[in-house]
Structure formats: C-alpha cells, structure tokens
Short mmCIF file of C-alpha atoms in Angstrom, two decimals:
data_model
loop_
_atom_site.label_atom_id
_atom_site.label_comp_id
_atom_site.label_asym_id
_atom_site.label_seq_id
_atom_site.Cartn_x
_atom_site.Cartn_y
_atom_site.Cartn_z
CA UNK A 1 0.00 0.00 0.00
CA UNK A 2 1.24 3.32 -0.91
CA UNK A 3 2.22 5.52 2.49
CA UNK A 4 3.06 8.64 0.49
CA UNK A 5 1.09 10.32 -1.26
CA UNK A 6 2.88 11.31 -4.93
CA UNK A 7 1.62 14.91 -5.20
CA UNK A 8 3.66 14.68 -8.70
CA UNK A 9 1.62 12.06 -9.61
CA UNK A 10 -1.63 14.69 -9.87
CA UNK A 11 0.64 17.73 -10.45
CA UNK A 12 3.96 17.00 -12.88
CA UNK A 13 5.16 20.77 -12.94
CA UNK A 14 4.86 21.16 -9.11
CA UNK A 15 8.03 22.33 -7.31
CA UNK A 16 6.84 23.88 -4.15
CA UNK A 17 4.39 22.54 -1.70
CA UNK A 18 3.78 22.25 1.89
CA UNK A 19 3.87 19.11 4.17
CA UNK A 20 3.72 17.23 7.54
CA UNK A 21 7.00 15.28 8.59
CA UNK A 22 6.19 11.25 9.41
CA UNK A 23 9.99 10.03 10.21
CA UNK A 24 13.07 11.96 10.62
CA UNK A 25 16.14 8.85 10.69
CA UNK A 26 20.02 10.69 11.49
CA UNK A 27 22.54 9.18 9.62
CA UNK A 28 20.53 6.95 7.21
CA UNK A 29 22.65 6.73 4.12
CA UNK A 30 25.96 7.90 3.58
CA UNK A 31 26.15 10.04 6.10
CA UNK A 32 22.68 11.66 5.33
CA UNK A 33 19.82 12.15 7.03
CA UNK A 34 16.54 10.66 5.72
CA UNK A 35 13.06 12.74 6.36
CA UNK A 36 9.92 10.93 5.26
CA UNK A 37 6.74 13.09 4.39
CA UNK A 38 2.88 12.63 4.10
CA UNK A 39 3.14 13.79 0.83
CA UNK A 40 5.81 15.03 -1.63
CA UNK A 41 6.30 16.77 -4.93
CA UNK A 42 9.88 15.44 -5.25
CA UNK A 43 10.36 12.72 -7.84
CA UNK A 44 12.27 10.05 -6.44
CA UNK A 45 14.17 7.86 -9.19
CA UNK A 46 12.77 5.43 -11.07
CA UNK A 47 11.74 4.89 -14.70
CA UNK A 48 14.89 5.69 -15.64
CA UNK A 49 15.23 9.31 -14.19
CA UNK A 50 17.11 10.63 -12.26
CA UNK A 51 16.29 11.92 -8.47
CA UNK A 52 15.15 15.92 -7.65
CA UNK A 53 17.42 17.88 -5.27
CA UNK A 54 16.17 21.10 -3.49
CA UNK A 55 15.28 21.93 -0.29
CA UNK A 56 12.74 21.67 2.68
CA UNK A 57 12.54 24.65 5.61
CA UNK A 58 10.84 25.11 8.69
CA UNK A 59 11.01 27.86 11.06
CA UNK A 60 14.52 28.07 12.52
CA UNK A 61 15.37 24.86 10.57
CA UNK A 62 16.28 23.63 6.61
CA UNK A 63 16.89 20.28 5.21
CA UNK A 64 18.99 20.11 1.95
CA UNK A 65 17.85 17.35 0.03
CA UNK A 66 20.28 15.53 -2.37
CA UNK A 67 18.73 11.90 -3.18
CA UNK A 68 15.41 10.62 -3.32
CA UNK A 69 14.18 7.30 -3.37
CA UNK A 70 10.80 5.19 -3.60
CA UNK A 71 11.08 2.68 -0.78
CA UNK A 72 7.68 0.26 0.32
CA UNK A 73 5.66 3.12 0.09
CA UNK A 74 7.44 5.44 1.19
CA UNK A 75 9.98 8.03 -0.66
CA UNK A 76 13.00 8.94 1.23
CA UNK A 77 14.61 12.39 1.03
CA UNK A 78 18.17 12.16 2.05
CA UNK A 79 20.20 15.30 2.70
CA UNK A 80 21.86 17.33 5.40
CA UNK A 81 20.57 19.52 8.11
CA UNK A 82 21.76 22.78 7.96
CA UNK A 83 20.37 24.12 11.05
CA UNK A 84 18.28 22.76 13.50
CA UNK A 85 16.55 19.31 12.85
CA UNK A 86 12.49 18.84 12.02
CA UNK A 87 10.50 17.23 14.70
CA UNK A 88 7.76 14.49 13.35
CA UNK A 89 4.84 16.01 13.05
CA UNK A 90 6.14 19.53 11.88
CA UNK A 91 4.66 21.30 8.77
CA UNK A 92 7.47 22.06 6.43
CA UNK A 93 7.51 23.88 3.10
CA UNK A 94 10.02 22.57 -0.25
CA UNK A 95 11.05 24.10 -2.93
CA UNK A 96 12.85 21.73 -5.75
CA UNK A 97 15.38 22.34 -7.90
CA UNK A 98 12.96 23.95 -11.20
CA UNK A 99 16.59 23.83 -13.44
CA UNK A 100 17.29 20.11 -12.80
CA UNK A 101 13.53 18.83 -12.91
CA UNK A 102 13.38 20.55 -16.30
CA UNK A 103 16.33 19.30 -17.45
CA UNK A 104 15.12 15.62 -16.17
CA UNK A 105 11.93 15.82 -17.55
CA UNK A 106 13.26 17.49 -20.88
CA UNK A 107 15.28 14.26 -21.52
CA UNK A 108 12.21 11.72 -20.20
CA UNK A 109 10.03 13.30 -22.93
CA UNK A 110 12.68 12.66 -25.22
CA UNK A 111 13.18 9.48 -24.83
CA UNK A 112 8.99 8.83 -24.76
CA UNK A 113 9.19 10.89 -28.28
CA UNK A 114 11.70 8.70 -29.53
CA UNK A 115 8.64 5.89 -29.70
CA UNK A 116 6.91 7.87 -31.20
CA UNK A 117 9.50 8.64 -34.02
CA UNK A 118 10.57 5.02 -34.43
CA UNK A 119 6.71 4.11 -34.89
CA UNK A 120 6.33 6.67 -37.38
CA UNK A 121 8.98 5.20 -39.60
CA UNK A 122 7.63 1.57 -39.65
CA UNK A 123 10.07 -0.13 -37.86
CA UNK A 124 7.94 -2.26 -35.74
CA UNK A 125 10.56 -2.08 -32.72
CA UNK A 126 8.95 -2.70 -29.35
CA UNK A 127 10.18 -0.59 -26.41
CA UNK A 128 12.23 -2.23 -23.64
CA UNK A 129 13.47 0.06 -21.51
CA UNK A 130 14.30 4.03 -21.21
CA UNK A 131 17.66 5.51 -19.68
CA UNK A 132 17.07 9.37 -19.37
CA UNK A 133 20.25 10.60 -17.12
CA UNK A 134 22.10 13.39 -18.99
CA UNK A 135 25.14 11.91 -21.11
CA UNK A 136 23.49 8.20 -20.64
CA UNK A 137 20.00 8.73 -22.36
CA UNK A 138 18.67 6.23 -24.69
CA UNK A 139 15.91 3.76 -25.61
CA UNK A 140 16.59 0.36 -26.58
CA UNK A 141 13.68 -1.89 -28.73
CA UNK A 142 13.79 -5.51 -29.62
CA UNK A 143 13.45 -5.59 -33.59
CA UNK A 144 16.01 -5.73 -36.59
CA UNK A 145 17.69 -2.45 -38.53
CA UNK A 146 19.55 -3.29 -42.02
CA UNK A 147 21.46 0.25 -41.96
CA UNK A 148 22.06 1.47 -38.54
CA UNK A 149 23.58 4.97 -39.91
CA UNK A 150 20.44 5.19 -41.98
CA UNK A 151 18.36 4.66 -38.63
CA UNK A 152 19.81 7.10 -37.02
CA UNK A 153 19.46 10.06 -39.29
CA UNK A 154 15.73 9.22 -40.44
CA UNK A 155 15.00 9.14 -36.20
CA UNK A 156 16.84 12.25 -35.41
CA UNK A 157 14.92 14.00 -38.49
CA UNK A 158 11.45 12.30 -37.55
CA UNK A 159 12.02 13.45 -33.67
CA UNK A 160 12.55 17.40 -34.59
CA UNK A 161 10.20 17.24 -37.24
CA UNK A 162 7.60 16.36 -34.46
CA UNK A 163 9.17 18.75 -31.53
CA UNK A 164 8.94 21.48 -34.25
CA UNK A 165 5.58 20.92 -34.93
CA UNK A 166 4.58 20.95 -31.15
CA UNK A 167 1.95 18.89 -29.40
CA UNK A 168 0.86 19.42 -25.86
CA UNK A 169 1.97 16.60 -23.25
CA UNK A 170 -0.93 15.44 -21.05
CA UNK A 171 -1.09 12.96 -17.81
CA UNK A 172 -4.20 10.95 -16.48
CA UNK A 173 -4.22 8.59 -13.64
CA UNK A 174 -5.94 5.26 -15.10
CA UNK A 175 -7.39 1.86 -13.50
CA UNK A 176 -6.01 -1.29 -14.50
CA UNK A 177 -9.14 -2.33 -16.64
CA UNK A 178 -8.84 1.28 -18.68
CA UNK A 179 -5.58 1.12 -19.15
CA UNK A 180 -5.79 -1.17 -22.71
CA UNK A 181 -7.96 1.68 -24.02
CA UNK A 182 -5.67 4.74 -23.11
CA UNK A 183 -2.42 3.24 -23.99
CA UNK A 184 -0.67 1.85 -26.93
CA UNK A 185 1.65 -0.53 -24.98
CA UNK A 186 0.62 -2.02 -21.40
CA UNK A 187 4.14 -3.50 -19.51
CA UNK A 188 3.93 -6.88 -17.94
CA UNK A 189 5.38 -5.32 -15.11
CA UNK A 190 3.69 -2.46 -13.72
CA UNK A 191 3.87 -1.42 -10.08
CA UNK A 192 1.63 -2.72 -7.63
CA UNK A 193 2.32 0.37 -4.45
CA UNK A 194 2.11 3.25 -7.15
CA UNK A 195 -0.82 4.93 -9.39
CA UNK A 196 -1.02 3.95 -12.82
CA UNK A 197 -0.80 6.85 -14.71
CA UNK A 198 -0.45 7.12 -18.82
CA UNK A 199 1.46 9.71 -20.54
CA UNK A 200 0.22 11.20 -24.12
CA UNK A 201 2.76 12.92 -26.56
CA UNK A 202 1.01 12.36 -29.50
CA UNK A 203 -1.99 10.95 -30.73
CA UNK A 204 -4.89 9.66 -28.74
CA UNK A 205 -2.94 6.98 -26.88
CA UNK A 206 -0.11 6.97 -24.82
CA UNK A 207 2.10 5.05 -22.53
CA UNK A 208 2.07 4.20 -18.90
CA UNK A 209 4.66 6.58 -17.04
CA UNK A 210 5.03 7.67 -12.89
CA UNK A 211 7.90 10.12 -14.21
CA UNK A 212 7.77 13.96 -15.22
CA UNK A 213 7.88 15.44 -18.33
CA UNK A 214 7.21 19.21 -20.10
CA UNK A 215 4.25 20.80 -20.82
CA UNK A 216 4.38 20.68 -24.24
CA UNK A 217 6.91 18.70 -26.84
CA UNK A 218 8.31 22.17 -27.63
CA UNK A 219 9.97 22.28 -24.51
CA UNK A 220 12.08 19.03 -25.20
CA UNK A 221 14.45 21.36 -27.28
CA UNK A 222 16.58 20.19 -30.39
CA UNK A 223 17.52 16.31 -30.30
CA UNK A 224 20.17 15.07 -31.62
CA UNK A 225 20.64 11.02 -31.75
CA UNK A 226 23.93 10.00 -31.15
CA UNK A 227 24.10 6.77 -32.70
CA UNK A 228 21.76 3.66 -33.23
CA UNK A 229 23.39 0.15 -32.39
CA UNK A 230 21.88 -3.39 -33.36
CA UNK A 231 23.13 -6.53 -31.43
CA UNK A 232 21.76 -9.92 -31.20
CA UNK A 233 17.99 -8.49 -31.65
CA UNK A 234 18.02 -5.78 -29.70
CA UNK A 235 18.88 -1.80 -30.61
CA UNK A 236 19.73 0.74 -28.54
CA UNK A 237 18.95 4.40 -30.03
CA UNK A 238 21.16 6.81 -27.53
CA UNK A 239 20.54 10.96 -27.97
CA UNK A 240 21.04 13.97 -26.55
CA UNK A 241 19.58 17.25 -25.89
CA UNK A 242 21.19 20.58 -26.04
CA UNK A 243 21.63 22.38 -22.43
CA UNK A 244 21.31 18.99 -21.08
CA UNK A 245 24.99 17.90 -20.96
#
C-alpha cells in the first residue's frame, strides 16, 4: 500500500508545496539524514530518471535534500541539516530544484518521443526500456535495422520534425481495466504500491509513465541522436539534448 502520497503524480510541474513530517532517521545513508513526508512533490528515481534535489525549511530549521528514493511506500529524502533538525509532526515547506527537474523531464520526454519517431517510420521495434540521465540517455527496442547509420538520421529528423511541430503533453491517472484503451503498450510489469498513470505525446494513446515530463513537446528542445546500435535483436537508439549535458 502506498504511504506517500505522490503529489507529482496529480501535479507534474509542481516544485513547491507544503507538508507534515512522518519520520526523521540521522545518519541513514551515507552520512545523510533521511526525512519521510505525508506527501511530496519530489520525484524520487525510477523509470529511468534521475532523483530531484532542493530543499525543505521550517522555522529556525532547513533540510537540503540531495537523493530521493521510492522505498515500500514510502519516498526517502536524504540530505543534510543545515540548522536545526524537524521534529515528526512539523509542517514544512520545499522548494525543488525547477533547473534540474526541467532538465530531467526534458530528456524523459525525449526518450517517450523517440517511440513515437521510431513508430512513425515503420520499424515495428517494441520498447524495452528508457535511460534518461544526462550523457546516458537512450531507448533500446527488440526488432532488426539493415542500416544502422540510416536509422539514425531518419529518427533524429522524424524526432525534430515532431518537436517542431509541437503537441501538448498530457497525464491521467488510469485503472487497471482502462488502461488497454488509453495506452498503446501495457508492460507486464507495472507497479503494484504506485498509481497507474499514462502519458500522451502524441496521438490519442499513450504510454504508462510515474515520471515527469514538459508541458508541451516544444519544450524538449533540439535532439540530436547519437548513434543507433543493433546486437543480437536488440537496438539501442542513444541521444542527446542541447543544455542537457
């Protein structure tokens, strides 16, 4: 059962909030503290993205947050206390770091849009699993490619070509029974403590996705793909986004 509530889940773009502390635990990881909230904007990583940073304050006391992490229900927010230490129970306000959650979700869309590219061009690839860390991001498919150069240039054009044409990103949570009408692809291996919620870049369908992305396909920026590699049945399509080195 999920103990925290994913405010992200219902709001993507938040990066403020207010909430009540549940656990404060010195020394948790590496030398970090770990607070534990009743509900939290902060993404903790997963899917392939990476963690938010930022901070949490209280009066007379501030938490820096550095790593966050989903774990049995709970995410933890490790950091550092910088002055005095929260007490359970204590209403706190965040703020997260806007530059690095853009930059994160710039690169998740981009990797979602990637599907959408590869579709477009007929390949017939199915979608295995997304990396979308800056300087690591890729999607690899199962399928076959004759010309791997050739790939790679027809993606990269298909990708801008859609980013330049612009299409608004939308989020819905879903039940398990709706989920085959609302999404082009349903894992084997979705997550039994966490909403389902699909994604939508283009078209009437989407994908399901807990992670955050922009507002509109726009905002992924200019993509370039870095190379497409085939081995043994499976192809990995790595890119890149610029400002998100």
């Amino acid at each position: 059962m999920q103990t925290t509530t994913l405010a992200y889940m219902d709001d993507q773009h938040c990066t403020t909030g207010t909430s009540t502390v549940l656990a404060v635990t010195d020394d948790a990881k590496d030398g970090m503290a770990c607070v534990v909230l009743d509900a939290t904007c902060f993404y903790p990583q997963g899917g392939g993205q990476a963690w938010d940073t930022g901070s949490m304050t209280a009066p007379g006391a501030r938490f820096a947050v550095q790593e966050v992490r989903f774990v049995d229900g709970y995410v933890h927010h490790y950091g550092r206390f910088e002055e005095a230490r929260f007490a359970v129970g204590t209403s706190i306000s965040y703020a997260i770091d806007a530059e690095r959650r853009t930059m994160n979700a710039r690169l998740h869309s981009a990797g979602h849009l990637l599907d959408e590219a590869v579709k477009n061009l007929g390949y017939g690839w199915a979608p295995t699993k997304g990396i979308h860390y800056p300087g690591q991001a890729a999607v690899e498919y199962t399928g076959a490619v004759e010309d791997c150069e050739a790939a790679r240039q027809s993606i990269e054009a298909e990708a801008n070509r859609l980013i330049s044409t612009g299409h608004p990103v939308s989020a819905a949570l879903v039940s398990a029974e709706a989920l085959p009408t609302v999404s082009s692809f349903v894992p084997p291996n979705l997550p039994e403590n966490k909403p389902i919620r699909v994604v939508t870049m283009w078209g009437d369908k989407g994908t399901p996705c807990g992670g955050t992305h922009v507002k509109d396909i726009t905002d992924i920026g200019t993509m370039a793909v870095r190379y497409v590699k085939a081995k043994k049945g499976q192809i990995k399509v790595a890119y890149e986004l610029e400002g998100c080195a």
